[in-house]
PDB file of C-alpha atoms in Angstrom:
ATOM      1  CA  MET O 184       0.051  -0.073  -0.040  1.00  0.00           C
ATOM      2  CA  LYS O 185       2.858   2.410   0.863  1.00  0.00           C
ATOM      3  CA  LYS O 186       4.520   1.699  -2.479  1.00  0.00           C
ATOM      4  CA  GLU O 187       1.246   2.405  -4.303  1.00  0.00           C
ATOM      5  CA  ASN O 188       0.593   5.579  -2.536  1.00  0.00           C
ATOM      6  CA  ASN O 189       4.196   6.661  -3.185  1.00  0.00           C
ATOM      7  CA  LYS O 190       3.551   6.233  -6.859  1.00  0.00           C
ATOM      8  CA  LYS O 191       0.450   8.382  -6.880  1.00  0.00           C
ATOM      9  CA  TYR O 192       2.217  11.093  -4.799  1.00  0.00           C
ATOM     10  CA  TRP O 193       5.000  11.113  -7.620  1.00  0.00           C
ATOM     11  CA  GLN O 194       2.318  11.339 -10.211  1.00  0.00           C
ATOM     12  CA  PHE O 195       0.665  14.383  -8.767  1.00  0.00           C
ATOM     13  CA  PHE O 196       4.213  15.814  -8.065  1.00  0.00           C
ATOM     14  CA  TRP O 197       5.575  15.504 -11.696  1.00  0.00           C
ATOM     15  CA  ARG O 198       2.223  16.352 -13.503  1.00  0.00           C
ATOM     16  CA  SER O 199       1.595  19.413 -11.445  1.00  0.00           C
ATOM     17  CA  TRP O 200       4.576  20.886 -12.941  1.00  0.00           C
ATOM     18  CA  ALA O 201       2.967  20.755 -16.413  1.00  0.00           C
ATOM     19  CA  ILE O 202      -0.362  22.255 -15.209  1.00  0.00           C
ATOM     20  CA  GLN O 203       0.297  25.442 -17.221  1.00  0.00           C
ATOM     21  CA  ALA O 204       1.308  23.761 -20.338  1.00  0.00           C
ATOM     22  CA  SER O 205      -1.995  23.842 -22.110  1.00  0.00           C
ATOM     23  CA  TRP O 206      -3.133  27.216 -20.412  1.00  0.00           C
ATOM     24  CA  ASN O 207      -6.149  28.685 -22.391  1.00  0.00           C
ATOM     25  CA  TYR O 208      -8.216  31.841 -22.037  1.00  0.00           C
ATOM     26  CA  GLU O 209     -11.571  30.027 -21.688  1.00  0.00           C
ATOM     27  CA  ARG O 210     -10.818  27.512 -18.694  1.00  0.00           C
ATOM     28  CA  GLN O 211      -7.000  28.477 -17.902  1.00  0.00           C
ATOM     29  CA  MET O 212      -5.424  25.536 -16.257  1.00  0.00           C
ATOM     30  CA  ASN O 213      -8.290  22.847 -16.632  1.00  0.00           C
ATOM     31  CA  LEU O 214      -6.216  20.795 -19.344  1.00  0.00           C
ATOM     32  CA  GLY O 215      -3.180  20.766 -17.212  1.00  0.00           C
ATOM     33  CA  PHE O 216      -5.293  19.555 -14.083  1.00  0.00           C
ATOM     34  CA  LEU O 217      -7.048  16.948 -16.163  1.00  0.00           C
ATOM     35  CA  TYR O 218      -3.549  15.797 -17.356  1.00  0.00           C
ATOM     36  CA  GLY O 219      -2.568  15.484 -13.627  1.00  0.00           C
ATOM     37  CA  ILE O 220      -5.682  13.471 -12.379  1.00  0.00           C
ATOM     38  CA  ALA O 221      -5.961  11.285 -15.620  1.00  0.00           C
ATOM     39  CA  PRO O 222      -3.911   8.375 -14.302  1.00  0.00           C
ATOM     40  CA  THR O 223      -6.128   8.085 -11.265  1.00  0.00           C
ATOM     41  CA  LEU O 224      -9.261   8.226 -13.476  1.00  0.00           C
ATOM     42  CA  ASN O 225      -7.902   5.603 -15.678  1.00  0.00           C
ATOM     43  CA  ARG O 226      -7.029   3.329 -12.791  1.00  0.00           C
ATOM     44  CA  ILE O 227     -10.404   3.846 -11.264  1.00  0.00           C
ATOM     45  CA  TYR O 228     -12.612   3.190 -14.248  1.00  0.00           C
ATOM     46  CA  LYS O 229     -10.269   0.675 -16.245  1.00  0.00           C
ATOM     47  CA  ASP O 230     -13.321  -1.607 -16.700  1.00  0.00           C
ATOM     48  CA  PRO O 231     -14.638  -1.077 -20.202  1.00  0.00           C
ATOM     49  CA  LYS O 232     -18.115  -1.207 -18.641  1.00  0.00           C
ATOM     50  CA  ASP O 233     -17.343   2.103 -16.820  1.00  0.00           C
ATOM     51  CA  ILE O 234     -16.465   4.035 -19.806  1.00  0.00           C
ATOM     52  CA  ASP O 235     -19.448   6.310 -19.267  1.00  0.00           C
ATOM     53  CA  LYS O 236     -18.312   7.038 -15.850  1.00  0.00           C
ATOM     54  CA  LYS O 237     -14.766   7.686 -17.030  1.00  0.00           C
ATOM     55  CA  LYS O 238     -16.290  10.222 -19.548  1.00  0.00           C
ATOM     56  CA  GLU O 239     -18.095  12.006 -16.880  1.00  0.00           C
ATOM     57  CA  ALA O 240     -15.143  12.282 -14.710  1.00  0.00           C
ATOM     58  CA  TYR O 241     -13.065  13.530 -17.517  1.00  0.00           C
ATOM     59  CA  LYS O 242     -15.676  16.240 -18.281  1.00  0.00           C
ATOM     60  CA  ARG O 243     -15.990  17.173 -14.493  1.00  0.00           C
ATOM     61  CA  HIS O 244     -12.311  18.060 -14.404  1.00  0.00           C
ATOM     62  CA  LEU O 245     -12.533  20.080 -17.672  1.00  0.00           C
ATOM     63  CA  ALA O 246     -14.128  22.790 -15.779  1.00  0.00           C
ATOM     64  CA  PHE O 247     -12.408  26.134 -15.138  1.00  0.00           C
ATOM     65  CA  TYR O 248      -9.437  25.875 -12.890  1.00  0.00           C
ATOM     66  CA  ASN O 249      -6.816  28.510 -11.881  1.00  0.00           C
ATOM     67  CA  CYS O 250      -4.435  28.154  -8.913  1.00  0.00           C
ATOM     68  CA  THR O 251      -0.701  28.502  -8.096  1.00  0.00           C
ATOM     69  CA  PRO O 252       1.117  25.519  -9.800  1.00  0.00           C
ATOM     70  CA  GLN O 253       3.109  24.582  -6.730  1.00  0.00           C
ATOM     71  CA  THR O 254      -0.022  24.335  -4.502  1.00  0.00           C
ATOM     72  CA  SER O 255      -2.035  22.620  -7.190  1.00  0.00           C
ATOM     73  CA  SER O 256      -0.611  19.207  -6.116  1.00  0.00           C
ATOM     74  CA  PHE O 257      -2.629  19.468  -2.934  1.00  0.00           C
ATOM     75  CA  VAL O 258      -5.783  20.021  -4.915  1.00  0.00           C
ATOM     76  CA  LEU O 259      -4.879  17.118  -7.293  1.00  0.00           C
ATOM     77  CA  GLY O 260      -4.318  14.811  -4.351  1.00  0.00           C
ATOM     78  CA  LEU O 261      -7.549  15.664  -2.596  1.00  0.00           C
ATOM     79  CA  SER O 262      -9.524  15.461  -5.874  1.00  0.00           C
ATOM     80  CA  ALA O 263      -8.062  12.100  -6.503  1.00  0.00           C
ATOM     81  CA  SER O 264      -9.062  10.621  -3.016  1.00  0.00           C
ATOM     82  CA  MET O 265     -12.517  12.320  -3.715  1.00  0.00           C
ATOM     83  CA  GLU O 266     -12.768  10.347  -6.972  1.00  0.00           C
ATOM     84  CA  GLU O 267     -11.783   7.165  -5.424  1.00  0.00           C
ATOM     85  CA  GLN O 268     -14.512   7.603  -2.681  1.00  0.00           C
ATOM     86  CA  LEU O 269     -17.076   8.348  -5.424  1.00  0.00           C
ATOM     87  CA  ALA O 270     -16.073   5.081  -7.376  1.00  0.00           C
ATOM     88  CA  LYS O 271     -16.531   3.011  -4.141  1.00  0.00           C
ATOM     89  CA  ASN O 272     -19.818   4.734  -2.881  1.00  0.00           C
ATOM     90  CA  PRO O 273     -21.519   6.088  -5.888  1.00  0.00           C
ATOM     91  CA  ASP O 274     -24.879   6.208  -4.149  1.00  0.00           C
ATOM     92  CA  ASP O 275     -23.782   7.846  -1.076  1.00  0.00           C
ATOM     93  CA  PHE O 276     -21.479  10.403  -2.561  1.00  0.00           C
ATOM     94  CA  ASP O 277     -22.281  13.504  -4.556  1.00  0.00           C
ATOM     95  CA  PRO O 278     -19.899  14.140  -7.622  1.00  0.00           C
ATOM     96  CA  GLU O 279     -20.703  17.725  -7.413  1.00  0.00           C
ATOM     97  CA  SER O 280     -18.779  17.934  -4.065  1.00  0.00           C
ATOM     98  CA  ILE O 281     -15.594  17.322  -6.072  1.00  0.00           C
ATOM     99  CA  SER O 282     -16.044  20.432  -8.208  1.00  0.00           C
ATOM    100  CA  ALA O 283     -17.262  22.557  -5.166  1.00  0.00           C
ATOM    101  CA  VAL O 284     -14.043  21.617  -3.188  1.00  0.00           C
ATOM    102  CA  LYS O 285     -11.829  22.455  -6.089  1.00  0.00           C
ATOM    103  CA  SER O 286     -13.621  25.811  -6.536  1.00  0.00           C
ATOM    104  CA  SER O 287     -13.412  26.541  -2.850  1.00  0.00           C
ATOM    105  CA  LEU O 288      -9.528  25.807  -2.760  1.00  0.00           C
ATOM    106  CA  MET O 289      -8.455  27.970  -5.925  1.00  0.00           C
ATOM    107  CA  GLY O 290      -8.647  31.204  -4.062  1.00  0.00           C
ATOM    108  CA  PRO O 291      -7.100  30.444  -0.632  1.00  0.00           C
ATOM    109  CA  LEU O 292      -4.340  28.358  -2.106  1.00  0.00           C
ATOM    110  CA  SER O 293      -3.719  30.922  -4.841  1.00  0.00           C
ATOM    111  CA  GLY O 294      -3.539  33.828  -2.473  1.00  0.00           C
ATOM    112  CA  ILE O 295      -0.909  31.897  -0.240  1.00  0.00           C
ATOM    113  CA  GLY O 296       0.925  30.315  -3.188  1.00  0.00           C
ATOM    114  CA  ASP O 297       1.364  33.573  -5.316  1.00  0.00           C
ATOM    115  CA  SER O 298       2.251  35.815  -2.196  1.00  0.00           C
ATOM    116  CA  PHE O 299       4.893  33.293  -1.207  1.00  0.00           C
ATOM    117  CA  PHE O 300       6.379  32.029  -4.431  1.00  0.00           C
ATOM    118  CA  GLN O 301       5.975  35.129  -6.649  1.00  0.00           C
ATOM    119  CA  GLY O 302       6.126  37.869  -3.840  1.00  0.00           C
ATOM    120  CA  THR O 303       8.547  36.709  -1.665  1.00  0.00           C
ATOM    121  CA  VAL O 304      10.677  33.640  -2.868  1.00  0.00           C
ATOM    122  CA  LYS O 305      11.415  34.960  -6.360  1.00  0.00           C
ATOM    123  CA  VAL O 306      12.205  38.317  -5.226  1.00  0.00           C
ATOM    124  CA  LEU O 307      14.756  36.978  -2.485  1.00  0.00           C
ATOM    125  CA  ALA O 308      16.201  34.492  -4.843  1.00  0.00           C
ATOM    126  CA  PHE O 309      16.902  36.755  -7.867  1.00  0.00           C
ATOM    127  CA  GLY O 310      17.929  39.652  -5.451  1.00  0.00           C
ATOM    128  CA  LEU O 311      20.550  37.604  -3.982  1.00  0.00           C
ATOM    129  CA  GLY O 312      21.354  36.014  -7.480  1.00  0.00           C
ATOM    130  CA  ILE O 313      21.844  39.354  -9.163  1.00  0.00           C
ATOM    131  CA  ASN O 314      23.995  40.583  -6.208  1.00  0.00           C
ATOM    132  CA  PHE O 315      26.545  37.675  -6.863  1.00  0.00           C
ATOM    133  CA  ALA O 316      26.308  37.844 -10.606  1.00  0.00           C
ATOM    134  CA  GLN O 317      27.241  41.562 -10.703  1.00  0.00           C
ATOM    135  CA  LYS O 318      30.459  40.567  -8.951  1.00  0.00           C
ATOM    136  CA  GLY O 319      31.117  38.038 -11.627  1.00  0.00           C
ATOM    137  CA  ASN O 320      30.436  35.139  -9.176  1.00  0.00           C
ATOM    138  CA  ILE O 321      29.010  31.911 -10.838  1.00  0.00           C
ATOM    139  CA  LEU O 322      26.939  31.257  -7.649  1.00  0.00           C
ATOM    140  CA  GLY O 323      24.453  34.059  -8.686  1.00  0.00           C
ATOM    141  CA  PRO O 324      22.428  31.952 -11.022  1.00  0.00           C
ATOM    142  CA  ILE O 325      22.791  28.832  -9.238  1.00  0.00           C
ATOM    143  CA  LEU O 326      21.690  30.193  -5.836  1.00  0.00           C
ATOM    144  CA  ALA O 327      18.713  31.958  -7.575  1.00  0.00           C
ATOM    145  CA  LEU O 328      17.460  28.662  -8.996  1.00  0.00           C
ATOM    146  CA  LEU O 329      18.018  26.650  -5.827  1.00  0.00           C
ATOM    147  CA  ILE O 330      16.439  29.352  -3.624  1.00  0.00           C
ATOM    148  CA  CYS O 331      13.468  29.075  -6.202  1.00  0.00           C
ATOM    149  CA  LEU O 332      13.264  25.319  -6.680  1.00  0.00           C
ATOM    150  CA  VAL O 333      13.855  23.816  -3.203  1.00  0.00           C
ATOM    151  CA  PRO O 334      10.721  25.567  -1.738  1.00  0.00           C
ATOM    152  CA  ALA O 335       8.636  24.681  -4.821  1.00  0.00           C
ATOM    153  CA  TRP O 336       9.737  20.925  -4.770  1.00  0.00           C
ATOM    154  CA  LEU O 337       8.993  20.625  -1.056  1.00  0.00           C
ATOM    155  CA  VAL O 338       5.590  22.295  -1.332  1.00  0.00           C
ATOM    156  CA  THR O 339       4.649  20.257  -4.255  1.00  0.00           C
ATOM    157  CA  TRP O 340       5.711  16.987  -2.881  1.00  0.00           C
ATOM    158  CA  TYR O 341       4.123  17.505   0.584  1.00  0.00           C
ATOM    159  CA  GLY O 342       1.089  19.065  -1.028  1.00  0.00           C
ATOM    160  CA  ALA O 343       0.489  15.978  -3.022  1.00  0.00           C
ATOM    161  CA  LYS O 344       0.931  13.628  -0.082  1.00  0.00           C
ATOM    162  CA  TRP O 345      -0.979  15.620   2.520  1.00  0.00           C
ATOM    163  CA  GLY O 346      -3.857  16.369  -0.061  1.00  0.00           C
ATOM    164  CA  TYR O 347      -4.218  12.513  -0.875  1.00  0.00           C
ATOM    165  CA  THR O 348      -3.784  11.001   2.606  1.00  0.00           C
ATOM    166  CA  ALA O 349      -5.724  13.769   4.452  1.00  0.00           C
ATOM    167  CA  GLY O 350      -8.302  13.607   1.882  1.00  0.00           C
ATOM    168  CA  ASN O 351      -8.972  10.093   2.410  1.00  0.00           C
ATOM    169  CA  GLN O 352      -8.875  10.375   6.152  1.00  0.00           C
ATOM    170  CA  PHE O 353     -11.247  13.527   6.298  1.00  0.00           C
ATOM    171  CA  LEU O 354     -13.760  11.977   3.769  1.00  0.00           C
ATOM    172  CA  SER O 355     -13.966   8.725   5.664  1.00  0.00           C
ATOM    173  CA  LYS O 356     -14.736  10.639   8.942  1.00  0.00           C
ATOM    174  CA  LEU O 357     -17.373  12.862   7.048  1.00  0.00           C
ATOM    175  CA  ASN O 358     -19.148   9.748   5.699  1.00  0.00           C
ATOM    176  CA  SER O 359     -19.154   8.161   8.991  1.00  0.00           C
ATOM    177  CA  GLU O 360     -20.456  11.317  10.752  1.00  0.00           C
ATOM    178  CA  GLY O 361     -23.063  12.103   7.880  1.00  0.00           C
ATOM    179  CA  ALA O 362     -21.449  15.533   7.605  1.00  0.00           C
ATOM    180  CA  MET O 363     -20.975  15.539   3.977  1.00  0.00           C
ATOM    181  CA  ASP O 364     -23.820  17.655   3.005  1.00  0.00           C
ATOM    182  CA  ARG O 365     -22.877  20.426   5.301  1.00  0.00           C
ATOM    183  CA  VAL O 366     -19.428  20.430   3.900  1.00  0.00           C
ATOM    184  CA  MET O 367     -20.718  20.584   0.264  1.00  0.00           C
ATOM    185  CA  PHE O 368     -22.992  23.475   1.216  1.00  0.00           C
ATOM    186  CA  ILE O 369     -19.944  25.418   2.644  1.00  0.00           C
ATOM    187  CA  ALA O 370     -17.628  24.500  -0.159  1.00  0.00           C
ATOM    188  CA  GLY O 371     -20.293  25.504  -2.425  1.00  0.00           C
ATOM    189  CA  VAL O 372     -20.573  29.173  -0.777  1.00  0.00           C
ATOM    190  CA  VAL O 373     -16.827  29.540  -0.447  1.00  0.00           C
ATOM    191  CA  GLY O 374     -16.675  28.529  -4.207  1.00  0.00           C
ATOM    192  CA  LEU O 375     -19.256  31.057  -5.425  1.00  0.00           C
ATOM    193  CA  MET O 376     -17.379  33.831  -3.321  1.00  0.00           C
ATOM    194  CA  VAL O 377     -14.164  32.988  -5.134  1.00  0.00           C
ATOM    195  CA  ILE O 378     -15.783  33.216  -8.508  1.00  0.00           C
ATOM    196  CA  GLY O 379     -17.614  36.421  -7.513  1.00  0.00           C
ATOM    197  CA  SER O 380     -14.393  37.886  -6.390  1.00  0.00           C
ATOM    198  CA  MET O 381     -12.799  36.946  -9.746  1.00  0.00           C
ATOM    199  CA  VAL O 382     -15.649  38.641 -11.675  1.00  0.00           C
ATOM    200  CA  SER O 383     -15.068  41.767  -9.760  1.00  0.00           C
ATOM    201  CA  SER O 384     -11.237  41.990 -10.233  1.00  0.00           C
ATOM    202  CA  MET O 385     -10.767  40.625 -13.724  1.00  0.00           C
ATOM    203  CA  ILE O 386     -13.703  42.608 -15.309  1.00  0.00           C
ATOM    204  CA  PRO O 387     -13.133  46.251 -14.599  1.00  0.00           C
ATOM    205  CA  LEU O 388     -15.884  47.617 -16.838  1.00  0.00           C
ATOM    206  CA  THR O 389     -17.683  51.034 -16.060  1.00  0.00           C
ATOM    207  CA  THR O 390     -19.829  53.539 -17.976  1.00  0.00           C
ATOM    208  CA  PRO O 391     -18.731  57.072 -18.606  1.00  0.00           C
ATOM    209  CA  LEU O 392     -22.243  58.123 -19.492  1.00  0.00           C
ATOM    210  CA  HIS O 393     -23.449  61.257 -17.708  1.00  0.00           C
ATOM    211  CA  MET O 394     -25.865  64.275 -18.095  1.00  0.00           C
ATOM    212  CA  GLY O 395     -24.203  67.530 -17.494  1.00  0.00           C
ATOM    213  CA  THR O 396     -22.158  67.627 -14.173  1.00  0.00           C
ATOM    214  CA  THR O 397     -24.906  66.395 -11.721  1.00  0.00           C
ATOM    215  CA  PHE O 398     -25.949  62.984 -13.145  1.00  0.00           C
ATOM    216  CA  LYS O 399     -23.182  60.153 -13.580  1.00  0.00           C
ATOM    217  CA  LEU O 400     -24.733  56.918 -14.451  1.00  0.00           C
ATOM    218  CA  GLN O 401     -21.812  54.993 -12.891  1.00  0.00           C
ATOM    219  CA  SER O 402     -22.197  56.586  -9.493  1.00  0.00           C
ATOM    220  CA  THR O 403     -26.141  55.758  -9.666  1.00  0.00           C
ATOM    221  CA  LEU O 404     -25.320  52.095 -10.421  1.00  0.00           C
ATOM    222  CA  ASN O 405     -22.789  51.924  -7.588  1.00  0.00           C
ATOM    223  CA  THR O 406     -25.420  53.040  -5.140  1.00  0.00           C
ATOM    224  CA  ILE O 407     -27.765  50.159  -6.440  1.00  0.00           C
ATOM    225  CA  MET O 408     -24.929  47.527  -6.612  1.00  0.00           C
ATOM    226  CA  PRO O 409     -21.121  48.033  -6.876  1.00  0.00           C
ATOM    227  CA  LYS O 410     -19.647  46.080  -9.912  1.00  0.00           C
ATOM    228  CA  LEU O 411     -23.308  45.796 -11.403  1.00  0.00           C
ATOM    229  CA  ILE O 412     -21.989  46.041 -14.978  1.00  0.00           C
ATOM    230  CA  PRO O 413     -19.319  43.169 -14.825  1.00  0.00           C
ATOM    231  CA  ILE O 414     -21.701  40.862 -13.021  1.00  0.00           C
ATOM    232  CA  SER O 415     -24.427  41.814 -15.491  1.00  0.00           C
ATOM    233  CA  LEU O 416     -22.160  40.816 -18.488  1.00  0.00           C
ATOM    234  CA  THR O 417     -21.041  37.704 -16.734  1.00  0.00           C
ATOM    235  CA  MET O 418     -24.532  36.458 -16.236  1.00  0.00           C
ATOM    236  CA  PHE O 419     -25.190  37.430 -19.970  1.00  0.00           C
ATOM    237  CA  MET O 420     -22.183  35.276 -20.994  1.00  0.00           C
ATOM    238  CA  TYR O 421     -23.591  32.432 -18.499  1.00  0.00           C
ATOM    239  CA  TRP O 422     -26.986  32.687 -20.129  1.00  0.00           C
ATOM    240  CA  LEU O 423     -25.324  32.241 -23.693  1.00  0.00           C
ATOM    241  CA  ILE O 424     -23.585  29.170 -22.793  1.00  0.00           C
ATOM    242  CA  GLN O 425     -26.712  27.807 -21.247  1.00  0.00           C
ATOM    243  CA  LYS O 426     -28.299  28.339 -24.631  1.00  0.00           C
ATOM    244  CA  LYS O 427     -25.537  26.291 -26.140  1.00  0.00           C
ATOM    245  CA  VAL O 428     -24.269  29.154 -28.040  1.00  0.00           C
ATOM    246  CA  LYS O 429     -20.802  28.277 -29.533  1.00  0.00           C
ATOM    247  CA  THR O 430     -17.788  29.611 -27.980  1.00  0.00           C
ATOM    248  CA  GLY O 431     -16.584  31.573 -31.274  1.00  0.00           C
ATOM    249  CA  TRP O 432     -19.947  33.289 -31.275  1.00  0.00           C
ATOM    250  CA  ILE O 433     -19.526  34.330 -27.762  1.00  0.00           C
ATOM    251  CA  LEU O 434     -15.920  35.649 -28.416  1.00  0.00           C
ATOM    252  CA  ALA O 435     -17.190  37.592 -31.395  1.00  0.00           C
ATOM    253  CA  ILE O 436     -19.914  39.289 -29.227  1.00  0.00           C
ATOM    254  CA  CYS O 437     -17.358  40.163 -26.631  1.00  0.00           C
ATOM    255  CA  ILE O 438     -14.961  41.637 -29.150  1.00  0.00           C
ATOM    256  CA  VAL O 439     -17.312  43.497 -31.402  1.00  0.00           C
ATOM    257  CA  GLY O 440     -19.553  44.454 -28.676  1.00  0.00           C
ATOM    258  CA  GLY O 441     -16.679  45.752 -26.812  1.00  0.00           C
ATOM    259  CA  ILE O 442     -15.474  47.659 -29.770  1.00  0.00           C
ATOM    260  CA  LEU O 443     -18.768  49.438 -30.292  1.00  0.00           C
ATOM    261  CA  ALA O 444     -19.417  50.155 -26.752  1.00  0.00           C
ATOM    262  CA  SER O 445     -16.005  51.955 -26.458  1.00  0.00           C
ATOM    263  CA  VAL O 446     -16.371  53.789 -29.716  1.00  0.00           C
ATOM    264  CA  PHE O 447     -19.693  55.085 -28.722  1.00  0.00           C
ATOM    265  CA  GLY O 448     -18.829  55.918 -25.369  1.00  0.00           C
ATOM    266  CA  ILE O 449     -20.869  53.557 -23.567  1.00  0.00           C
ATOM    267  CA  LEU O 450     -18.400  51.356 -21.680  1.00  0.00           C
ATOM    268  CA  LYS O 451     -14.804  51.710 -20.597  1.00  0.00           C
ATOM    269  CA  ALA O 452     -12.411  49.611 -18.833  1.00  0.00           C
TER     270      ALA O 452
END
């Protein structure tokens, strides 16, 4: 069992390093995440009779995903343990909980991971490296790489291990205590908060429309609900997706609509 688990940890570890290899604007790291969890899904659903369940699992992990690569191994391990639980107890385990947990972890782990690796480790590493390099010391680039890689390796390895082992223990405890519904509800709420904050921060649209110096439409909208335009446009895009409108048409609507709204002074970023 220990040898088998170590093999899983190494799979999460190595595959999480490639999580941004297929980065895309629509769902960002989803293909990389699917690549990381694919061996687990193939092992669980290796019976040809389970081909439909495998397709559902693959589709489930093609949803939007964006997280610091180094901390993604934890999400991979946890998701893999949840997929195993689902395969063992399909009647007592809601597959939606896997997506809810993934969504709820993206924000916190990205906040911790980005601030640590991008804002602290890299600044320290290359600050010291440049100092040595300016003096002609070969230790400059070597030291910079080591300071970047060692913490990344440790966090990625232990993240994969703790995510999988803690996930199994935690899920077994929840199932025995009948608390899975409450955890799903909480994870769903946190996930929606994360998506809501992403809408607010990544779609900075406002309107410059006004009448004289007294009435400004954006100020009025802010009194009704801050970020009303971004959330309205997001819901419109969601409605188009629900109506099965093709991605190409949605992109065309965004590009052409954005250009026209900017030219006529209706919206600005």
